[in-house]
Coordinates of C-alpha atoms and ligand atoms in Angstrom, one line a residue:
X1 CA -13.6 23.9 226.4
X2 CA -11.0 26.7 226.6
X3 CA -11.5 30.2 225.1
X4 CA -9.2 31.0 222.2
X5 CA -6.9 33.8 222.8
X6 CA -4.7 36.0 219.9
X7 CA -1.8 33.8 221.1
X8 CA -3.9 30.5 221.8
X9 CA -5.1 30.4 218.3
X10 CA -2.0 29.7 216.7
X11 CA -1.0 27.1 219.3
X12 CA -4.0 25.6 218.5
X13 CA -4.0 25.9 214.3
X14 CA -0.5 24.1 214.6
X15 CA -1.2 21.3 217.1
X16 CA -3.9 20.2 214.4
X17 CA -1.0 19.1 212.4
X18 CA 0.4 17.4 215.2
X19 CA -0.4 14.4 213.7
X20 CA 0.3 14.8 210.0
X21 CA 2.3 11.2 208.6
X22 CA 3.9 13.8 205.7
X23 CA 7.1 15.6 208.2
X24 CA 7.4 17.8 205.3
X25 CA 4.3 19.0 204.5
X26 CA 4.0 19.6 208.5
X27 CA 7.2 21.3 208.2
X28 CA 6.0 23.9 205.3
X29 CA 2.4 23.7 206.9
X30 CA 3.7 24.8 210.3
X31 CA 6.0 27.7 209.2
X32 CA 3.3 29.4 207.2
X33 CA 0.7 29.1 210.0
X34 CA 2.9 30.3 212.2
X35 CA 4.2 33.3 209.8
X36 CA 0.7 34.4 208.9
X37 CA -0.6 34.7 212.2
X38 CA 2.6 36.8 212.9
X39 CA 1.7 38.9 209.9
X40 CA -1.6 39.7 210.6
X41 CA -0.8 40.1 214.2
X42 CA 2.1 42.5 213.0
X43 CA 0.3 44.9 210.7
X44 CA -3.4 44.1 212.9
X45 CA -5.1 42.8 210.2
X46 CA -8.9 44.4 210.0
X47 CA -11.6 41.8 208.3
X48 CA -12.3 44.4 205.6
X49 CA -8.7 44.4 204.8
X50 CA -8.5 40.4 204.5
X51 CA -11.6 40.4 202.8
X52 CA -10.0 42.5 200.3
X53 CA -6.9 40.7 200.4
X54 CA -9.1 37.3 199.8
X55 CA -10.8 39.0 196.7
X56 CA -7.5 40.0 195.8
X57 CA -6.7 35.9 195.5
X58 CA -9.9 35.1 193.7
X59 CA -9.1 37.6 190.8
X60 CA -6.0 36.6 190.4
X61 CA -7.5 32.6 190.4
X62 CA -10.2 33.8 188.1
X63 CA -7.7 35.5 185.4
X64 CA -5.2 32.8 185.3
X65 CA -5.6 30.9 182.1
X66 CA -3.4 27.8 180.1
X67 CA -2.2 30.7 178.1
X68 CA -2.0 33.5 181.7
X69 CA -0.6 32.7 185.1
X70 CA -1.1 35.4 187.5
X71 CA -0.2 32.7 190.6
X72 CA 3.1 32.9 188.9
X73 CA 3.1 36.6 188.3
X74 CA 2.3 37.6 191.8
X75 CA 5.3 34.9 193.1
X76 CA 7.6 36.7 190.6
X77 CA 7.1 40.4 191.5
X78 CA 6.6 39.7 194.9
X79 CA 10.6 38.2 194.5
X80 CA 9.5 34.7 196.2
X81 CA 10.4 32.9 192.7
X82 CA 13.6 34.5 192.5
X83 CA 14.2 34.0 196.5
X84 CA 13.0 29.6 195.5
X85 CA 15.6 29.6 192.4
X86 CA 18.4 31.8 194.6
X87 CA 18.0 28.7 197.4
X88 CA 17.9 25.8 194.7
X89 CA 21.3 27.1 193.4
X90 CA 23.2 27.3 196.7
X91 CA 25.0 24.5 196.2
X92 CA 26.0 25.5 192.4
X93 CA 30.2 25.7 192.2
X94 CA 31.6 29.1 192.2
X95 CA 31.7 29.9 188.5
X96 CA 28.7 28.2 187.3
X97 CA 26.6 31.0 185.2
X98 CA 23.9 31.9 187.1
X99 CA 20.3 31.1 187.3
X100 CA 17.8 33.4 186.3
X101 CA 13.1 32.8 186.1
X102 CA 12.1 30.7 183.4
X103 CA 9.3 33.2 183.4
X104 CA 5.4 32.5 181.2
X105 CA 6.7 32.9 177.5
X106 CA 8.7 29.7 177.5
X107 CA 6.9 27.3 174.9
X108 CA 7.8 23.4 174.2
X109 CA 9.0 22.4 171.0
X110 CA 10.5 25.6 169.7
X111 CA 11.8 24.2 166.2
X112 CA 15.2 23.4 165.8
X113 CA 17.8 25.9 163.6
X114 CA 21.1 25.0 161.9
X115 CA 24.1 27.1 163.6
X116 CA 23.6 31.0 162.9
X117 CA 20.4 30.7 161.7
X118 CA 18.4 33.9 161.8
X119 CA 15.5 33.4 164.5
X120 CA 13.7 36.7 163.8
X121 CA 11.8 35.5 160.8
X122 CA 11.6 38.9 159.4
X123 CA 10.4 40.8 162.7
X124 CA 11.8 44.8 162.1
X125 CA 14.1 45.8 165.1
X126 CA 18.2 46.7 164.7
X127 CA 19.7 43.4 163.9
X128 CA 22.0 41.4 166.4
X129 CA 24.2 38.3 166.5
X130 CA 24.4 35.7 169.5
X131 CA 27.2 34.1 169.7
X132 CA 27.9 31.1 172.9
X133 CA 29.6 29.0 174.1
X134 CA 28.4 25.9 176.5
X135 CA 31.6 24.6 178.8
X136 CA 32.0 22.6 181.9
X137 CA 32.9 23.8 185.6
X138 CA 36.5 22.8 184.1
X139 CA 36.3 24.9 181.2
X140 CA 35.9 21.8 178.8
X141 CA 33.3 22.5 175.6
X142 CA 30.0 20.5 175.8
X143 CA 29.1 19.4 172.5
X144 CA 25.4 18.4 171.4
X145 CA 24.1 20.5 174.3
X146 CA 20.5 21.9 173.6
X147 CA 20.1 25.3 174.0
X148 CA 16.7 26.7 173.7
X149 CA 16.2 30.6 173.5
X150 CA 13.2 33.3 173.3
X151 CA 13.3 36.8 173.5
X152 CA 11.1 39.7 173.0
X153 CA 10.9 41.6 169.9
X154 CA 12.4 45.0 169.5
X155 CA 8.8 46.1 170.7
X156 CA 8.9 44.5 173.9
X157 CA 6.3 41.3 172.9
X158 CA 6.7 37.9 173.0
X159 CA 5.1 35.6 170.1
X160 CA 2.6 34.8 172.3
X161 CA 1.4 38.1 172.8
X162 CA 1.3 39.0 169.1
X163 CA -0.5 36.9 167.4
X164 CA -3.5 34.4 168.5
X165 CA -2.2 31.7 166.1
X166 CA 0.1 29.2 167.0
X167 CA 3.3 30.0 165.2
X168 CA 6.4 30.5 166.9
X169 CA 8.8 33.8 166.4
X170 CA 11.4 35.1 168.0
X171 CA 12.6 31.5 169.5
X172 CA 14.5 28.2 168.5
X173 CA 16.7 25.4 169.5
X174 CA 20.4 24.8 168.5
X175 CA 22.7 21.8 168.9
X176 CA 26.3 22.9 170.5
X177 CA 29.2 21.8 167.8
X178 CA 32.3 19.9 168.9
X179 CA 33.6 23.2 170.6
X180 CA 30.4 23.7 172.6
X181 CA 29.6 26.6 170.2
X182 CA 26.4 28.0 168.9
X183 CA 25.4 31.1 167.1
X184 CA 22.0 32.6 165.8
X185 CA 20.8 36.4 164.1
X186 CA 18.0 37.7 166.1
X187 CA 16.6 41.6 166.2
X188 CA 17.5 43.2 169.7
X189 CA 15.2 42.5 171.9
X190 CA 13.8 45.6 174.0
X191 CA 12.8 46.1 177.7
X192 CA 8.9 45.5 178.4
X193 CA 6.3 45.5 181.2
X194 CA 5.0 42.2 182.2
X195 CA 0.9 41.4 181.6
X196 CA -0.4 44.5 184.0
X197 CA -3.6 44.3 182.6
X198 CA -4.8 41.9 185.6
X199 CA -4.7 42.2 189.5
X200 CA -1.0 41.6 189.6
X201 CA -0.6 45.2 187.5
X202 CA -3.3 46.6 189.7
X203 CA -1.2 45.9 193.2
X204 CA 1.9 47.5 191.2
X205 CA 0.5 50.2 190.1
X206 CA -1.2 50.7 193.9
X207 CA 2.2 50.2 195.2
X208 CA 3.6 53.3 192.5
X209 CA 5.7 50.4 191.3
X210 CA 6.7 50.2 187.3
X211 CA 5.9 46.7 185.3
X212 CA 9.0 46.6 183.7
X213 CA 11.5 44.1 183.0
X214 CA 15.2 45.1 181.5
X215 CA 16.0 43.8 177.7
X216 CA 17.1 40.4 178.1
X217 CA 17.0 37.0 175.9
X218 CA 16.4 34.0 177.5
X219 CA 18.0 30.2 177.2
X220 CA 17.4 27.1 178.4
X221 CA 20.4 24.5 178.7
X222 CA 20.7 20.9 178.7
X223 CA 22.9 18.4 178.2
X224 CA 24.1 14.9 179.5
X225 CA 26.3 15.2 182.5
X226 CA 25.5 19.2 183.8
X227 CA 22.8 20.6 185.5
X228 CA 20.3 21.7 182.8
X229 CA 20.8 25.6 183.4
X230 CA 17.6 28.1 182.8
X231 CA 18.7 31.8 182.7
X232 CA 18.7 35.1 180.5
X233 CA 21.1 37.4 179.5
X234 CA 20.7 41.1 180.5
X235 CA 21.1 43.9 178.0
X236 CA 23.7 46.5 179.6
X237 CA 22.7 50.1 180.4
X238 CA 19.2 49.2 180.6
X239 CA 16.9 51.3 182.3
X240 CA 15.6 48.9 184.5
X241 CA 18.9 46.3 185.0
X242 CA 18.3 47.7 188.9
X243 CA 14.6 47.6 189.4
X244 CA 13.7 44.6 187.3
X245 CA 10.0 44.2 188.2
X246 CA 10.6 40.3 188.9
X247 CA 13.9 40.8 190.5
X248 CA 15.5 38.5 188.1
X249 CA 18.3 40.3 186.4
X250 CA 21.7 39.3 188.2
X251 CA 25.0 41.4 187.6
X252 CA 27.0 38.4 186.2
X253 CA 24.5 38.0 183.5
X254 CA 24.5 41.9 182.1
X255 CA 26.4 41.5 178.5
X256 CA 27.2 44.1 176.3
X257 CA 27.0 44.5 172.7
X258 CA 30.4 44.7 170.8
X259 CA 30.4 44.5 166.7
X260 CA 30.9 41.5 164.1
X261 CA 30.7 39.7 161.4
X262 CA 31.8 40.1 157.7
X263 CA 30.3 40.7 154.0
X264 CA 27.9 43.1 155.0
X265 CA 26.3 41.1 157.5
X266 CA 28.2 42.9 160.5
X267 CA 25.9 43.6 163.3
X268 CA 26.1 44.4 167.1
X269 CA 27.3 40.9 169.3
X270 CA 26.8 39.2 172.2
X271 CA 29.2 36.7 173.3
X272 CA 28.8 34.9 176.2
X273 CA 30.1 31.5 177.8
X274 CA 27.6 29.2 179.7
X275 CA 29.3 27.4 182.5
X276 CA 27.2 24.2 183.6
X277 CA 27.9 22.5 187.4
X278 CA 28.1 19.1 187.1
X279 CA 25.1 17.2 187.9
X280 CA 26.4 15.6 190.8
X281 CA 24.1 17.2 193.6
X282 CA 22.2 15.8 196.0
X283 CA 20.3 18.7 198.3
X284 CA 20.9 22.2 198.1
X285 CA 22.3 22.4 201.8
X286 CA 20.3 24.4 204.4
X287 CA 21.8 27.6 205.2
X288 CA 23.3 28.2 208.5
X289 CA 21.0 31.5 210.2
Ligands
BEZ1 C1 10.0 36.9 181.3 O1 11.2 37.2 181.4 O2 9.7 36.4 180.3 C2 9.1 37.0 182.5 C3 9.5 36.5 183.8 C4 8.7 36.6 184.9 C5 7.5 37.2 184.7 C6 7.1 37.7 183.5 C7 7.9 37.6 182.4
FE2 FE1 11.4 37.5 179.3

């Protein structure tokens, strides 16, 4: 039997895998083996410090809910689900809008609203118009596209955070028209701080980091043909467009408010057209290093 040194360990944690049948799961399995020892090796890891670090985990298990996921929450403000989606759209032609995090509020079935609808169901807030457009890479319209969108109230809380019952505000689905248009009345939405009432808010707070994320509304994308596309548009001059707690606001998706509309139901705008890669991919490639 040989005696394990700081550098023998790893050697020997990754020639356990040696002879795992999945070359992918050895692949991921290997890399974050290898990285963690690194880490701990790196920063010289004290057992009081991982058993915090390990009751760290267990809260954040403990708290996570079907209506709270603080896995997800700690991938988001820790940037790894915004370094995943940044990979998974490599590949995406020059453009394409960009992607941004689907994010916890997103709900199935959001009901379906005639164009221009008003989606706010009465919520108070200054009034707003959205108006889109959904075109291909070539700048053709997509029609009967289905574009889902939620948004935060002008107080900064989604539906779900409202309200314990089961009705759905602040959110629908459209149909594009033969121009690949849609349009809907909403309140402006307003910047707010992500669930920091968990362990997630604790480490920010510990780390003198704010929970907030800018104003932004979000929309889901599908149609035959294109890439279904998840992203959000960002509210310019936002506070927090450049320290967005989940690191998802990108520059190409800041829009700004200009005015319209017509027999007294003027408000401020946003227009935006979503460009959607064709679905012909394969495997975002690797990147060279
Ligand atoms: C959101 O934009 O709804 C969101 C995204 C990531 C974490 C929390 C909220
Ligand atoms: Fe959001």
């Amino acid at each position: 039997m040989k005696n394990l040194t700081e550098d023998g360990i790893t050697r020997s944690a990754l020639s356990r895998i040696s002879g795992c049948p999945n070359s992918r799961l050895k692949e991921v399995v290997r890399a974050l083996t290898q990285h963690l020892h690194a880490f701990a090796r790196e920063v010289e890891l004290t057992p009081d410090e991982w058993l915090a670090g390990i009751q760290f985990l267990t809260e954040v298990g403990r708290i996570t809910s079907d209506k709270r996921q603080e896995f997800i929450l700690l991938s988001d403000t820790l940037g790894l689900s915004a370094m995943v989606d940044l990979m998974a759209n490599r590949d995406a032609p020059s453009g394409a809008t960009e992607s941004s995090l689907l994010g916890p509020f997103f709900r199935e079935g959001a009901p379906f609203f005639p164009d221009g609808a008003d989606i706010s169901n009465g919520a108070p807030g200054e009034k707003m118009i959205v108006k889109g457009r959904v075109i291909d890479s070539a700048g053709a319209p997509i029609r009967n596209a289905i574009v889902d969108t939620w948004q935060a109230s002008s107080e900064g809380e989604y539906d779900l955070q409202q309200t314990d019952s089961d009705q759905m505000n602040l959110r629908g689905r459209f149909r594009t028209d033969a121009n690949g248009r849609f349009s809907f009345r909403s309140v402006k939405p307003s910047s707010y701080p992500v669930p920091d009432d968990g362990p997630v808010g604790r480490m920010l707070r510990a780390l003198a980091r704010h929970p907030y994320r800018p104003a932004h509304v979000h929309f889901k994308i599908a149609a035959s043909g294109v890439r279904p596309l998840t992203t959000a548009l960002y509210i310019g001059g936002d506070r927090y467009l450049d320290s967005d707690v989940v690191f998802g606001a990108k520059k190409s998706l800041v829009v700004g408010y200009s005015h319209s509309g017509a027999n007294g139901a003027s408000a401020d705008t946003i227009e935006f057209d979503f460009v959607l890669a064709s679905d012909k991919r394969t495997k975002a490639p690797k990147k060279k290093r």
